[in-house]
CSV table of C-alpha atoms in Angstrom, one decimal:
chain,number,residue,atom,x,y,z
A,1,UNK,CA,114.0,53.5,192.5
A,2,UNK,CA,112.8,52.8,189.0
A,3,UNK,CA,109.9,50.4,188.1
A,4,UNK,CA,112.4,47.9,186.6
A,5,UNK,CA,114.4,47.9,189.8
A,6,UNK,CA,111.3,47.3,191.9
A,7,UNK,CA,110.2,44.4,189.7
A,8,UNK,CA,113.7,42.9,189.7
A,9,UNK,CA,114.1,43.1,193.5
A,10,UNK,CA,110.6,41.6,194.0
A,11,UNK,CA,110.9,38.8,191.4
A,12,UNK,CA,114.3,37.6,192.5
A,13,UNK,CA,113.4,37.8,196.2
A,14,UNK,CA,110.1,36.0,195.9
A,15,UNK,CA,109.9,33.0,198.3
A,16,UNK,CA,107.3,30.3,198.9
A,17,UNK,CA,105.9,32.1,202.0
A,18,UNK,CA,105.4,35.3,199.9
A,19,UNK,CA,102.9,33.5,197.6
A,20,UNK,CA,99.4,33.0,199.1
A,21,UNK,CA,97.8,29.6,198.5
A,22,UNK,CA,95.2,31.0,196.2
A,23,UNK,CA,97.8,32.7,194.0
A,24,UNK,CA,99.9,29.5,193.8
A,25,UNK,CA,96.8,27.5,192.9
A,26,UNK,CA,95.9,30.1,190.2
A,27,UNK,CA,99.4,29.9,188.7
A,28,UNK,CA,99.2,26.1,188.6
A,29,UNK,CA,95.8,26.3,187.0
A,30,UNK,CA,97.1,28.7,184.3
A,31,UNK,CA,100.1,26.4,183.6
A,32,UNK,CA,97.8,23.4,183.4
A,33,UNK,CA,95.5,25.3,181.0
A,34,UNK,CA,98.4,26.6,178.9
A,35,UNK,CA,100.1,23.2,178.5
A,36,UNK,CA,96.7,21.8,177.5
A,37,UNK,CA,96.2,24.4,174.8
A,38,UNK,CA,99.8,23.8,173.5
A,39,UNK,CA,99.2,20.1,173.4
A,40,UNK,CA,96.0,20.6,171.4
A,41,UNK,CA,97.9,22.8,169.0
A,42,UNK,CA,100.6,20.2,168.6
A,43,UNK,CA,98.0,17.4,168.0
A,44,UNK,CA,96.2,19.4,165.4
A,45,UNK,CA,99.2,20.9,163.6
A,46,UNK,CA,98.4,24.5,164.6
A,47,UNK,CA,101.4,26.7,165.0
A,48,UNK,CA,103.4,24.3,162.8
A,49,UNK,CA,105.5,26.9,161.0
A,50,UNK,CA,106.7,28.2,164.3
A,51,UNK,CA,107.8,24.8,165.5
A,52,UNK,CA,109.5,24.1,162.1
A,53,UNK,CA,111.5,27.3,162.2
A,54,UNK,CA,112.4,26.9,165.9
A,55,UNK,CA,114.0,23.6,164.9
A,56,UNK,CA,116.3,25.4,162.4
A,57,UNK,CA,117.6,28.0,164.8
A,58,UNK,CA,120.5,26.0,166.2
A,59,UNK,CA,122.3,26.4,169.5
A,60,UNK,CA,122.9,24.0,172.4
A,61,UNK,CA,120.1,21.5,172.6
A,62,UNK,CA,118.9,21.9,176.1
A,63,UNK,CA,115.1,22.3,176.0
A,64,UNK,CA,112.3,20.2,174.4
A,65,UNK,CA,109.2,21.7,172.8
A,66,UNK,CA,105.8,21.0,174.4
A,67,UNK,CA,104.1,18.1,172.5
A,68,UNK,CA,107.1,17.4,170.3
A,69,UNK,CA,109.0,14.1,169.9
A,70,UNK,CA,111.7,15.9,168.0
A,71,UNK,CA,115.2,16.7,169.3
A,72,UNK,CA,115.8,19.3,172.0
A,73,UNK,CA,116.5,22.9,170.8
A,74,UNK,CA,118.2,25.8,172.3
A,75,UNK,CA,116.2,27.3,175.1
A,76,UNK,CA,115.2,30.5,173.2
A,77,UNK,CA,114.1,28.4,170.2
A,78,UNK,CA,112.0,26.2,172.4
A,79,UNK,CA,110.6,29.2,174.1
A,80,UNK,CA,109.6,30.6,170.7
A,81,UNK,CA,107.9,27.4,169.7
A,82,UNK,CA,106.2,26.9,173.1
A,83,UNK,CA,104.7,30.5,173.1
A,84,UNK,CA,103.3,30.1,169.6
A,85,UNK,CA,101.8,26.7,170.5
A,86,UNK,CA,100.1,27.9,173.7
A,87,UNK,CA,98.4,30.7,171.8
A,88,UNK,CA,97.9,29.0,168.4
A,89,UNK,CA,94.3,28.1,169.0
A,90,UNK,CA,93.5,31.4,170.8
A,91,UNK,CA,92.3,29.2,173.7
A,92,UNK,CA,94.7,30.5,176.5
A,93,UNK,CA,93.4,32.7,179.2
A,94,UNK,CA,93.2,36.5,179.3
A,95,UNK,CA,93.9,39.0,182.1
A,96,UNK,CA,90.8,41.3,181.9
A,97,UNK,CA,92.2,44.6,183.1
A,98,UNK,CA,95.1,44.5,180.6
A,99,UNK,CA,93.4,42.4,177.9
A,100,UNK,CA,96.6,40.4,177.8
A,101,UNK,CA,97.5,36.8,177.4
A,102,UNK,CA,100.0,36.5,180.2
A,103,UNK,CA,100.3,32.7,180.3
A,104,UNK,CA,101.7,32.0,176.8
A,105,UNK,CA,104.9,34.0,176.9
A,106,UNK,CA,105.7,33.3,180.6
A,107,UNK,CA,105.0,29.6,180.5
A,108,UNK,CA,107.0,29.3,177.3
A,109,UNK,CA,110.0,31.0,178.7
A,110,UNK,CA,109.8,29.4,182.2
A,111,UNK,CA,109.6,25.9,180.9
A,112,UNK,CA,112.4,26.4,178.4
A,113,UNK,CA,114.7,28.2,180.9
A,114,UNK,CA,113.7,25.7,183.5
A,115,UNK,CA,115.0,22.9,181.3
A,116,UNK,CA,118.2,24.7,180.5
A,117,UNK,CA,118.8,25.4,184.2
A,118,UNK,CA,117.7,21.9,185.3
A,119,UNK,CA,115.4,23.7,187.7
A,120,UNK,CA,112.9,22.1,190.1
A,121,UNK,CA,109.2,22.4,189.7
A,122,UNK,CA,109.2,24.8,192.7
A,123,UNK,CA,111.6,27.2,191.0
A,124,UNK,CA,109.7,27.1,187.7
A,125,UNK,CA,106.5,27.8,189.6
A,126,UNK,CA,108.0,30.8,191.5
A,127,UNK,CA,109.5,32.2,188.3
A,128,UNK,CA,106.1,31.8,186.6
A,129,UNK,CA,104.3,33.6,189.4
A,130,UNK,CA,106.7,36.5,189.1
A,131,UNK,CA,106.4,36.6,185.3
A,132,UNK,CA,102.6,36.3,185.2
A,133,UNK,CA,102.1,39.0,187.8
A,134,UNK,CA,104.4,41.4,186.0
A,135,UNK,CA,102.7,40.9,182.7
A,136,UNK,CA,99.3,41.5,184.2
A,137,UNK,CA,100.4,44.7,185.9
A,138,UNK,CA,102.4,46.1,183.0
A,139,UNK,CA,99.4,45.7,180.6
A,140,UNK,CA,96.7,46.8,183.1
A,141,UNK,CA,98.5,50.1,183.7
A,142,UNK,CA,97.4,51.2,180.3
A,143,UNK,CA,94.1,49.3,179.6
A,144,UNK,CA,93.1,49.2,175.9
A,145,UNK,CA,95.9,51.7,175.1
A,146,UNK,CA,98.0,49.2,173.1
A,147,UNK,CA,95.0,47.9,171.1
A,148,UNK,CA,93.9,51.4,170.3
A,149,UNK,CA,97.1,51.9,168.5
A,150,UNK,CA,97.0,48.5,166.7
A,151,UNK,CA,99.4,46.9,169.1
A,152,UNK,CA,99.0,43.4,170.7
A,153,UNK,CA,99.3,43.8,174.4
A,154,UNK,CA,100.5,40.2,174.8
A,155,UNK,CA,103.5,40.9,172.6
A,156,UNK,CA,104.2,44.3,174.1
A,157,UNK,CA,104.0,43.3,177.8
A,158,UNK,CA,104.7,39.6,177.6
A,159,UNK,CA,108.4,40.1,176.8
A,160,UNK,CA,109.0,41.6,180.3
A,161,UNK,CA,107.4,38.6,182.1
A,162,UNK,CA,109.5,36.2,180.0
A,163,UNK,CA,112.6,38.2,180.9
A,164,UNK,CA,111.8,38.1,184.7
A,165,UNK,CA,111.1,34.4,184.7
A,166,UNK,CA,114.2,33.7,182.7
A,167,UNK,CA,116.4,35.9,184.8
A,168,UNK,CA,115.3,34.2,188.0
A,169,UNK,CA,115.8,30.7,186.6
A,170,UNK,CA,119.2,31.5,185.0
A,171,UNK,CA,120.6,33.0,188.2
A,172,UNK,CA,120.9,36.6,187.3
A,173,UNK,CA,121.5,39.2,190.0
A,174,UNK,CA,119.3,42.3,190.6
A,175,UNK,CA,121.4,44.6,188.4
A,176,UNK,CA,121.6,42.1,185.6
A,177,UNK,CA,117.8,41.6,185.8
A,178,UNK,CA,117.2,45.3,185.6
A,179,UNK,CA,119.4,45.3,182.4
A,180,UNK,CA,117.4,42.3,181.1
A,181,UNK,CA,114.1,44.3,181.5
A,182,UNK,CA,115.7,47.3,179.8
A,183,UNK,CA,116.9,45.2,176.9
A,184,UNK,CA,113.5,43.4,176.7
A,185,UNK,CA,111.8,46.7,176.2
A,186,UNK,CA,113.4,47.0,172.8
A,187,UNK,CA,111.9,43.7,171.8
A,188,UNK,CA,108.3,44.7,172.6
A,189,UNK,CA,106.3,44.1,169.5
A,190,UNK,CA,103.1,42.8,168.0
A,191,UNK,CA,101.0,44.5,165.3
A,192,UNK,CA,97.3,43.7,165.0
A,193,UNK,CA,97.0,44.4,161.3
A,194,UNK,CA,96.7,40.6,160.9
A,195,UNK,CA,93.1,41.0,162.2
A,196,UNK,CA,92.3,43.0,159.0
A,197,UNK,CA,93.7,40.4,156.6
A,198,UNK,CA,93.1,36.9,158.2
A,199,UNK,CA,96.8,36.3,158.6
A,200,UNK,CA,98.0,34.3,161.6
A,201,UNK,CA,100.7,36.7,162.8
A,202,UNK,CA,99.1,37.1,166.2
A,203,UNK,CA,99.8,33.5,167.3
A,204,UNK,CA,103.6,34.3,166.8
A,205,UNK,CA,103.6,37.2,169.2
A,206,UNK,CA,103.8,35.2,172.5
A,207,UNK,CA,106.6,33.1,170.9
A,208,UNK,CA,108.5,36.2,170.0
A,209,UNK,CA,107.9,37.6,173.5
A,210,UNK,CA,109.1,34.5,175.2
A,211,UNK,CA,112.2,34.2,173.0
A,212,UNK,CA,112.9,37.9,173.3
A,213,UNK,CA,112.7,37.9,177.1
A,214,UNK,CA,115.0,34.9,177.3
A,215,UNK,CA,117.5,36.5,174.9
A,216,UNK,CA,117.4,39.7,177.0
A,217,UNK,CA,118.3,37.6,180.1
A,218,UNK,CA,121.1,35.9,178.2
A,219,UNK,CA,122.4,39.3,177.0
A,220,UNK,CA,122.3,40.8,180.4
A,221,UNK,CA,124.2,37.8,181.9
A,222,UNK,CA,126.8,38.3,179.2
A,223,UNK,CA,127.3,41.9,180.2
A,224,UNK,CA,124.9,43.8,177.9
A,225,UNK,CA,123.1,46.8,179.5
A,226,UNK,CA,119.6,48.1,179.2
A,227,UNK,CA,118.0,51.4,180.5
A,228,UNK,CA,116.6,51.1,184.0
A,229,UNK,CA,114.0,53.7,183.0
A,230,UNK,CA,112.6,51.4,180.3
A,231,UNK,CA,109.1,51.9,181.7
A,232,UNK,CA,108.9,55.5,182.8
A,233,UNK,CA,111.6,57.2,180.7
A,234,UNK,CA,111.0,59.9,178.1
A,235,UNK,CA,111.4,57.3,175.3
A,236,UNK,CA,110.3,54.4,177.5
A,237,UNK,CA,107.7,51.7,177.0
A,238,UNK,CA,104.6,53.6,177.8
A,239,UNK,CA,105.3,57.0,176.2
A,240,UNK,CA,106.6,55.3,173.0
A,241,UNK,CA,103.8,52.8,172.6
A,242,UNK,CA,100.8,54.5,174.2
A,243,UNK,CA,101.6,58.2,173.9
A,244,UNK,CA,100.9,58.6,177.6
A,245,UNK,CA,102.8,58.6,180.9
A,246,UNK,CA,102.1,55.9,183.5
A,247,UNK,CA,102.9,56.6,187.1
A,248,UNK,CA,105.1,54.0,188.8
A,249,UNK,CA,102.4,53.1,191.3
A,250,UNK,CA,100.1,52.0,188.5
A,251,UNK,CA,102.5,49.2,187.8
A,252,UNK,CA,104.1,48.4,191.2
A,253,UNK,CA,101.5,49.7,193.7
A,254,UNK,CA,100.8,46.9,196.2
A,255,UNK,CA,103.3,44.6,194.6
A,256,UNK,CA,103.3,41.4,196.6
A,257,UNK,CA,100.3,42.3,198.6
A,258,UNK,CA,97.5,42.8,196.0
A,259,UNK,CA,97.7,40.2,193.3
A,260,UNK,CA,96.5,40.4,189.7
A,261,UNK,CA,97.4,36.8,188.7
A,262,UNK,CA,94.3,35.1,190.1
A,263,UNK,CA,92.2,37.3,187.7
A,264,UNK,CA,93.6,35.6,184.6
A,265,UNK,CA,90.7,33.8,183.0
A,266,UNK,CA,90.4,30.2,181.7
A,267,UNK,CA,88.8,30.5,178.3
A,268,UNK,CA,85.6,28.6,177.6
A,269,UNK,CA,85.8,29.0,173.8
A,270,UNK,CA,88.8,29.0,171.4
A,271,UNK,CA,88.3,32.5,170.1
A,272,UNK,CA,88.7,36.2,171.1
A,273,UNK,CA,87.5,36.6,174.7
A,274,UNK,CA,85.6,39.8,173.7
A,275,UNK,CA,83.1,37.4,172.1
A,276,UNK,CA,82.7,35.0,175.0
A,277,UNK,CA,79.8,36.7,177.0
A,278,UNK,CA,77.9,37.0,173.7
A,279,UNK,CA,78.6,33.3,173.0
A,280,UNK,CA,77.3,32.3,176.4
A,281,UNK,CA,74.1,34.3,175.7
A,282,UNK,CA,73.9,32.6,172.3
A,283,UNK,CA,74.3,29.2,173.9
A,284,UNK,CA,71.3,29.9,176.1
A,285,UNK,CA,69.3,31.1,173.1
A,286,UNK,CA,70.2,28.0,171.1
A,287,UNK,CA,69.0,25.7,173.9
A,288,UNK,CA,65.7,27.6,174.2
A,289,UNK,CA,65.3,27.6,170.4
A,290,UNK,CA,65.8,23.8,170.3
A,291,UNK,CA,63.2,23.3,173.0
A,292,UNK,CA,60.7,25.4,171.0
A,293,UNK,CA,61.4,23.6,167.8
A,294,UNK,CA,63.0,26.7,166.2
A,295,UNK,CA,66.0,26.6,163.9
A,296,UNK,CA,68.4,29.1,162.2
A,297,UNK,CA,66.0,29.4,159.2
A,298,UNK,CA,63.4,30.8,161.6
A,299,UNK,CA,65.6,33.7,162.6
A,300,UNK,CA,64.9,37.0,161.1
A,301,UNK,CA,67.6,38.9,162.9
A,302,UNK,CA,70.0,38.8,165.9
A,303,UNK,CA,71.0,41.8,167.9
A,304,UNK,CA,74.2,41.6,170.0
A,305,UNK,CA,75.3,44.4,172.3
A,306,UNK,CA,79.0,44.8,173.3
A,307,UNK,CA,81.2,47.6,174.6
A,308,UNK,CA,82.4,50.1,172.0
A,309,UNK,CA,86.1,49.1,172.7
A,310,UNK,CA,85.2,45.6,171.3
A,311,UNK,CA,83.9,46.8,168.0
A,312,UNK,CA,87.2,47.5,166.1
A,313,UNK,CA,88.5,44.0,167.1
A,314,UNK,CA,85.5,41.8,166.6
A,315,UNK,CA,82.5,43.8,165.4
A,316,UNK,CA,83.1,45.9,162.3
A,317,UNK,CA,80.8,45.1,159.4
A,318,UNK,CA,83.5,43.4,157.3
A,319,UNK,CA,84.1,40.9,160.0
A,320,UNK,CA,80.7,39.3,159.5
A,321,UNK,CA,82.2,37.4,156.5
A,322,UNK,CA,85.5,36.0,157.7
A,323,UNK,CA,87.9,34.7,155.1
A,324,UNK,CA,90.1,32.5,157.3
A,325,UNK,CA,90.0,30.5,160.5
A,326,UNK,CA,91.7,33.3,162.4
A,327,UNK,CA,89.3,35.9,161.1
A,328,UNK,CA,86.4,33.6,162.3
A,329,UNK,CA,87.9,33.6,165.8
A,330,UNK,CA,87.6,37.4,165.8
A,331,UNK,CA,84.2,37.7,164.2
A,332,UNK,CA,81.5,38.3,166.7
A,333,UNK,CA,78.7,37.9,164.1
A,334,UNK,CA,80.1,34.6,162.6
A,335,UNK,CA,80.9,33.0,166.0
A,336,UNK,CA,77.4,33.9,167.4
A,337,UNK,CA,75.8,32.5,164.3
A,338,UNK,CA,77.9,29.3,164.6
A,339,UNK,CA,76.6,28.9,168.2
A,340,UNK,CA,73.0,29.4,167.2
A,341,UNK,CA,73.4,26.9,164.4
A,342,UNK,CA,75.3,24.2,166.2
A,343,UNK,CA,74.4,24.8,169.9
A,344,UNK,CA,78.1,24.7,170.8
A,345,UNK,CA,81.4,26.3,170.0
A,346,UNK,CA,84.7,24.4,170.4
A,347,UNK,CA,88.0,23.7,168.6
A,348,UNK,CA,86.2,21.9,165.8
A,349,UNK,CA,84.1,25.0,165.2
A,350,UNK,CA,87.2,26.8,163.9
A,351,UNK,CA,88.6,23.9,161.9
A,352,UNK,CA,90.1,24.5,158.5
A,353,UNK,CA,87.4,25.4,156.0
A,354,UNK,CA,84.9,26.5,158.6
A,355,UNK,CA,84.2,29.8,156.9
A,356,UNK,CA,82.8,27.9,153.9
A,357,UNK,CA,79.9,26.6,155.9
A,358,UNK,CA,76.7,27.9,154.5
A,359,UNK,CA,74.4,28.0,157.6
A,360,UNK,CA,76.6,30.2,159.9
A,361,UNK,CA,77.7,32.3,157.0
A,362,UNK,CA,74.1,33.2,156.0
A,363,UNK,CA,73.0,33.7,159.6
A,364,UNK,CA,76.0,36.0,160.3
A,365,UNK,CA,74.7,38.4,157.7
A,366,UNK,CA,71.6,38.8,159.9
A,367,UNK,CA,73.5,39.7,163.0
A,368,UNK,CA,73.4,43.3,164.1
A,369,UNK,CA,75.9,44.7,166.6
A,370,UNK,CA,75.2,47.6,168.9
A,371,UNK,CA,77.1,49.1,171.9
A,372,UNK,CA,76.5,49.1,175.6
A,373,UNK,CA,78.3,51.0,178.3
A,374,UNK,CA,80.9,49.1,180.3
A,375,UNK,CA,82.7,50.8,183.2
A,376,UNK,CA,85.3,48.1,183.5
A,377,UNK,CA,87.4,46.1,181.0
A,378,UNK,CA,85.6,45.2,177.8
A,379,UNK,CA,86.1,41.5,178.4
A,380,UNK,CA,84.2,41.7,181.6
A,381,UNK,CA,81.0,43.1,180.0
A,382,UNK,CA,77.8,41.1,180.1
A,383,UNK,CA,76.3,39.4,177.1
A,384,UNK,CA,73.1,40.9,175.7
A,385,UNK,CA,71.5,39.1,172.8
A,386,UNK,CA,68.1,39.5,171.2
A,387,UNK,CA,66.8,37.0,168.5
A,388,UNK,CA,63.8,38.0,166.4
A,389,UNK,CA,62.0,35.3,164.6
A,390,UNK,CA,59.9,35.4,161.5
A,391,UNK,CA,56.3,36.0,162.5
A,392,UNK,CA,57.2,38.4,165.3
A,393,UNK,CA,58.4,36.2,168.1
A,394,UNK,CA,61.3,37.6,170.2
A,395,UNK,CA,63.8,36.0,172.5
A,396,UNK,CA,66.0,38.1,174.8
A,397,UNK,CA,69.0,36.6,176.7
A,398,UNK,CA,71.2,38.4,179.2
A,399,UNK,CA,74.3,36.7,180.5
A,400,UNK,CA,76.7,38.0,183.2
A,401,UNK,CA,80.2,39.0,182.3
A,402,UNK,CA,83.2,37.1,183.4
A,403,UNK,CA,82.4,34.1,185.6
A,404,UNK,CA,84.8,31.9,187.5
A,405,UNK,CA,85.4,28.6,185.7
A,406,UNK,CA,85.2,25.7,188.2
A,407,UNK,CA,88.3,23.5,188.6
A,408,UNK,CA,86.5,20.5,187.2
A,409,UNK,CA,85.7,22.4,184.0
A,410,UNK,CA,89.4,23.5,183.8
A,411,UNK,CA,90.5,19.8,184.1
A,412,UNK,CA,87.9,18.6,181.6
A,413,UNK,CA,89.1,21.2,179.1
A,414,UNK,CA,92.7,20.0,179.6
A,415,UNK,CA,91.8,16.4,178.9
A,416,UNK,CA,89.7,17.4,175.9
A,417,UNK,CA,92.8,19.3,174.6
A,418,UNK,CA,94.9,16.3,175.3
A,419,UNK,CA,92.6,14.2,173.0
A,420,UNK,CA,90.8,12.4,175.8
A,421,UNK,CA,91.3,11.3,179.3
A,422,UNK,CA,94.2,8.8,179.6
A,423,UNK,CA,96.5,7.6,182.4
A,424,UNK,CA,99.2,9.9,180.9
A,425,UNK,CA,96.9,13.0,180.7
A,426,UNK,CA,95.8,12.4,184.3
A,427,UNK,CA,99.4,12.0,185.5
A,428,UNK,CA,100.4,15.2,183.7
A,429,UNK,CA,97.4,17.2,185.1
A,430,UNK,CA,98.2,16.0,188.6
A,431,UNK,CA,101.9,17.0,188.3
A,432,UNK,CA,101.0,20.4,186.9
A,433,UNK,CA,98.5,21.0,189.7
A,434,UNK,CA,101.3,20.2,192.2
A,435,UNK,CA,104.2,21.7,190.2
A,436,UNK,CA,105.9,22.9,193.3
A,437,UNK,CA,106.6,19.3,194.3
A,438,UNK,CA,108.0,18.1,191.0
A,439,UNK,CA,111.8,17.4,191.0
A,440,UNK,CA,112.5,18.4,187.4
A,441,UNK,CA,110.5,20.0,184.6
A,442,UNK,CA,112.0,18.0,181.8
A,443,UNK,CA,110.0,14.8,182.4
A,444,UNK,CA,106.8,16.8,182.1
A,445,UNK,CA,107.7,18.0,178.7
A,446,UNK,CA,108.5,14.4,177.7
A,447,UNK,CA,105.0,13.4,178.9
A,448,UNK,CA,103.4,16.1,176.7
A,449,UNK,CA,105.1,14.6,173.7
A,450,UNK,CA,103.7,11.2,174.5
A,451,UNK,CA,100.2,12.6,174.9
A,452,UNK,CA,100.3,14.6,171.6
A,453,UNK,CA,101.6,11.7,169.6
A,454,UNK,CA,99.2,10.2,167.0
A,455,UNK,CA,97.3,7.2,168.5
A,456,UNK,CA,97.0,4.0,166.5
């Protein structure tokens, strides 16, 4: 039995009793967080071109876009816009082992397909659980292998999770779902060259994955076929994109018994998660500097240590002087400097024009980056930061790697992304936390539009 067949059988057969409470809660937490990041993007205009183009794609108008008061779109078009919005601020969570943003493509496809199918919240939740778990496993089977080749793991693996979620919600049988996965493999894409130029291509990848996965499900339902050996075949996903073979058990081993989904993080900062541990260390340093009456002008140099796998993405010398908002989000030196200057890093840190700020730009040139050994995923590495001050004083801060974000922090982040706590944002948060009890997904999308609308 192929990997695709295993995934199809498991995803279509997944029932309430098969999902432990902690997995269900983790899925709801990710959907809450993802909707929040999409609403924040809609409020601030991030991802605007994707939303504009989605509205031009035509087709039966059956699905609304998160945070949009515009007319409904075809489900694939809505999925494309939703995926781009969830990821537009680079504020959605990451699965550490695969270094993949699982939530954006799966949420986008599940919410769009759920509207088209008039599915219950329970069905959307189960479809999301299947899609999220699949994306995590597919990416984690080849950790860092995609990024090493300049490929975005989210675009590469996300299309399969979107296909599984769509297949379940649209009523495909097992064989059709296997075909959908096979077709989806030919839509795997996402080049990281944008990180070398400041372009925003990366935010489009989850949208393309969501739309590609849904189109694969549509095609399979219409009779199109795809290779069932899409993962392990001679010209399959792993050999073609990583140059290596991946044994089936690396993807499906313990499927339904050992869960990867709960390991998806909730981001504390709207930038590349490879920077986060260093930012936590910089936050501690900034607080201690303030207590001692020291400011950025007193800093002679800053040394930051990260795993070698992080350097090409966030730590090369040219990244110390970002040219755009997106480059700033992938600049370890600039982001650490911004934290030391401001004492905090949030959505406003990466506002349009941020790279023209003098203080972080000058301090970023005094940041030196070294490497540390990390036996696990690079995003789980600790933060090690040393600040040397003029006159010889020295401050060393060590922060642990990934830490669990408490539920109250997740909720506070959601309300901040919604533009503040209101009765509508509280209602939406409550319904997303209890998605399995919601009768229809459509009214939730309508509520996001109300929240994202400009306030008088």
